[in-house]
Rosetta silent file (secondary structure, phi, psi, omega in degrees, C-alpha in Angstrom):
SEQUENCE: MYARRRRWYFAMMGTCIGLFVLAWGVVRIWSVPAAVGMCVVAMVIPPVAAMVANRRGPEDRWWDDPSGDPQSDEWWDELDGKKRR
SCORE:     score description
SCORE:     0.000 S_00000001
   1 L     0.000  -35.501 -179.817   86.764   50.133   16.234 S_00000001
   2 H   -60.920  -41.043 -178.500   86.235   47.412   13.640 S_00000001
   3 H   -64.212  -37.460  179.928   86.594   49.926   10.782 S_00000001
   4 H   -66.942  -43.093  178.031   89.915   51.167   12.139 S_00000001
   5 H   -64.689  -37.807  179.097   91.313   47.633   12.406 S_00000001
   6 H   -65.619  -41.789  177.716   90.077   46.864    8.889 S_00000001
   7 H   -62.185  -43.370  178.671   91.785   49.988    7.497 S_00000001
   8 H   -62.298  -41.196  179.704   95.055   49.051    9.211 S_00000001
   9 H   -60.790  -50.078 -178.367   94.784   45.522    7.842 S_00000001
  10 H   -67.090  -33.960  176.328   94.250   46.663    4.244 S_00000001
  11 H   -65.061  -43.095  179.799   97.000   49.278    4.535 S_00000001
  12 H   -67.319  -40.825  179.240   99.450   46.666    5.778 S_00000001
  13 H   -69.846  -34.534  174.773   98.477   44.155    3.108 S_00000001
  14 H   -64.164  -39.681  175.879   98.702   46.853    0.429 S_00000001
  15 H   -63.023  -40.467  178.696  102.195   47.669    1.673 S_00000001
  16 H   -60.329  -50.136  179.815  103.068   43.979    1.493 S_00000001
  17 H   -63.425  -41.251  178.037  101.916   43.673   -2.107 S_00000001
  18 H   -60.355  -41.495  178.001  103.629   46.945   -2.987 S_00000001
  19 H   -63.061  -43.524  178.328  106.920   45.704   -1.548 S_00000001
  20 H   -61.775  -46.409 -177.919  106.750   42.474   -3.565 S_00000001
  21 H   -64.744  -46.072  179.040  105.925   44.301   -6.802 S_00000001
  22 H   -64.968  -39.655 -177.473  108.612   46.948   -6.304 S_00000001
  23 H   -61.074  -48.279 -174.284  111.191   44.379   -5.225 S_00000001
  24 H   -96.014  -10.441  177.237  110.879   42.166   -8.277 S_00000001
  25 H   -96.489  -28.962 -173.232  109.730   44.735  -10.797 S_00000001
  26 L  -126.515  -55.635 -169.870  112.155   47.566  -10.092 S_00000001
  27 H   -67.319  -33.403 -177.442  114.715   47.022   -7.308 S_00000001
  28 H   -62.137  -22.011  179.175  116.075   43.678   -8.574 S_00000001
  29 H   -64.727  -36.770 -177.740  117.505   45.469  -11.612 S_00000001
  30 L   -96.924  -35.316 -175.463  119.933   47.349   -9.365 S_00000001
  31 L  -154.763  109.756  178.014  120.301   45.073   -6.356 S_00000001
  32 H   -68.492  -41.340  177.558  119.076   41.516   -5.903 S_00000001
  33 H   -60.342  -36.281  177.495  119.999   41.423   -2.185 S_00000001
  34 H   -66.609  -38.889  178.064  117.899   44.553   -1.600 S_00000001
  35 H   -65.133  -40.859  177.631  114.985   42.929   -3.441 S_00000001
  36 H   -65.112  -40.537  177.164  115.317   39.802   -1.312 S_00000001
  37 H   -61.866  -40.598  176.760  115.421   41.974    1.816 S_00000001
  38 H   -63.374  -38.036  178.720  112.247   43.739    0.731 S_00000001
  39 H   -68.684  -34.639  176.861  110.575   40.363    0.228 S_00000001
  40 H   -65.272  -42.008  176.571  111.646   39.238    3.699 S_00000001
  41 H   -63.578  -42.756  179.416  110.048   42.361    5.172 S_00000001
  42 H   -65.213  -29.177  179.619  106.932   41.748    3.071 S_00000001
  43 H   -69.636  -28.766 -178.637  106.845   38.159    4.322 S_00000001
  44 H   -81.125  -23.890 -173.946  106.578   39.330    7.943 S_00000001
  45 H   -65.350  -45.226 -176.748  103.714   41.761    7.308 S_00000001
  46 H   -57.948  -43.412  177.019  100.761   39.308    6.749 S_00000001
  47 H   -64.264  -37.324  178.247  100.977   37.590   10.163 S_00000001
  48 H   -66.340  -40.190  178.615  101.282   40.981   11.869 S_00000001
  49 H   -63.593  -38.558  177.622   98.323   42.270    9.848 S_00000001
  50 H   -65.332  -39.755  177.336   96.248   39.261   10.928 S_00000001
  51 H   -64.924  -40.592  178.415   97.111   39.927   14.577 S_00000001
  52 H   -65.000  -42.572 -176.888   96.156   43.588   14.206 S_00000001
  53 H   -69.403  -30.592 -176.224   92.879   42.733   12.480 S_00000001
  54 H   -99.880    1.917 -179.983   91.862   40.120   15.079 S_00000001
  55 L   -69.713  140.027  177.271   92.966   41.985   18.194 S_00000001
  56 L   -88.649  133.882  177.933   90.198   42.817   20.611 S_00000001
  57 L   -84.387  170.144 -179.026   89.886   46.431   21.592 S_00000001
  58 L   -65.198  -25.050  179.673   89.093   47.650   25.095 S_00000001
  59 L   -94.382    0.049  175.391   85.467   48.307   24.121 S_00000001
  60 L   -79.114  109.632 -173.666   84.959   44.895   22.514 S_00000001
  61 L  -100.152   70.838 -177.298   82.822   43.141   25.105 S_00000001
  62 H   -68.889  -20.019 -177.863   83.112   39.511   24.019 S_00000001
  63 H   -83.794   -0.648  178.543   82.261   38.272   27.500 S_00000001
  64 H   -74.952  -11.694  179.527   78.744   39.770   27.291 S_00000001
  65 L   -64.807  135.158  179.974   77.473   36.708   25.460 S_00000001
  66 L   -64.983  143.695 -177.653   75.174   34.696   27.696 S_00000001
  67 L   -86.393  -18.750 -176.983   76.671   31.482   29.007 S_00000001
  68 L   103.936  -16.578  176.776   73.392   29.575   29.163 S_00000001
  69 L   -95.353  109.042 -174.355   73.370   29.409   32.960 S_00000001
  70 H   -58.976  -38.601 -179.056   70.638   31.871   34.081 S_00000001
  71 H   -67.185  -42.957  178.254   72.043   32.301   37.588 S_00000001
  72 H   -64.999  -43.695  179.309   75.554   32.992   36.299 S_00000001
  73 H   -61.965  -40.658  178.918   74.277   35.373   33.619 S_00000001
  74 H   -63.904  -41.642  179.980   72.217   37.263   36.223 S_00000001
  75 H   -63.991  -44.657  179.263   75.234   37.531   38.512 S_00000001
  76 H   -67.044  -38.427  177.058   77.497   38.859   35.741 S_00000001
  77 H   -63.130  -37.729  177.371   74.842   41.327   34.587 S_00000001
  78 H   -64.300  -41.048  178.601   74.577   42.599   38.160 S_00000001
  79 H   -65.568  -37.519 -179.925   78.356   43.078   38.283 S_00000001
  80 H   -79.440   -9.205  179.877   78.331   44.917   34.944 S_00000001
  81 L    81.439   21.805  179.858   75.459   47.137   36.077 S_00000001
  82 L  -100.493  149.661  175.155   73.058   45.851   33.440 S_00000001
  83 L  -100.513  132.170  176.557   69.416   45.066   33.985 S_00000001
  84 L   -86.267  141.971  179.254   68.058   41.818   32.567 S_00000001
  85 L  -104.361    0.000    0.000   64.722   41.934   30.813 S_00000001
């Protein structure tokens, strides 16, 4: 799952950079408002890419980390169907 999120992140950031380069390298020659619009869209992409990259998937079991309380950890392991060694 991590690899898929990483690919989406790099694709979105590549799109962001591509929009900036195209906007000010090519599109501004014909239409400055269109170039500004492309930059506004590119400005929104990095926060969305960060949310996509840091989102937890359904199989990401972050709560499996031990809490430090042996009784609580044993109880949660019993609920999850895991055996403690």
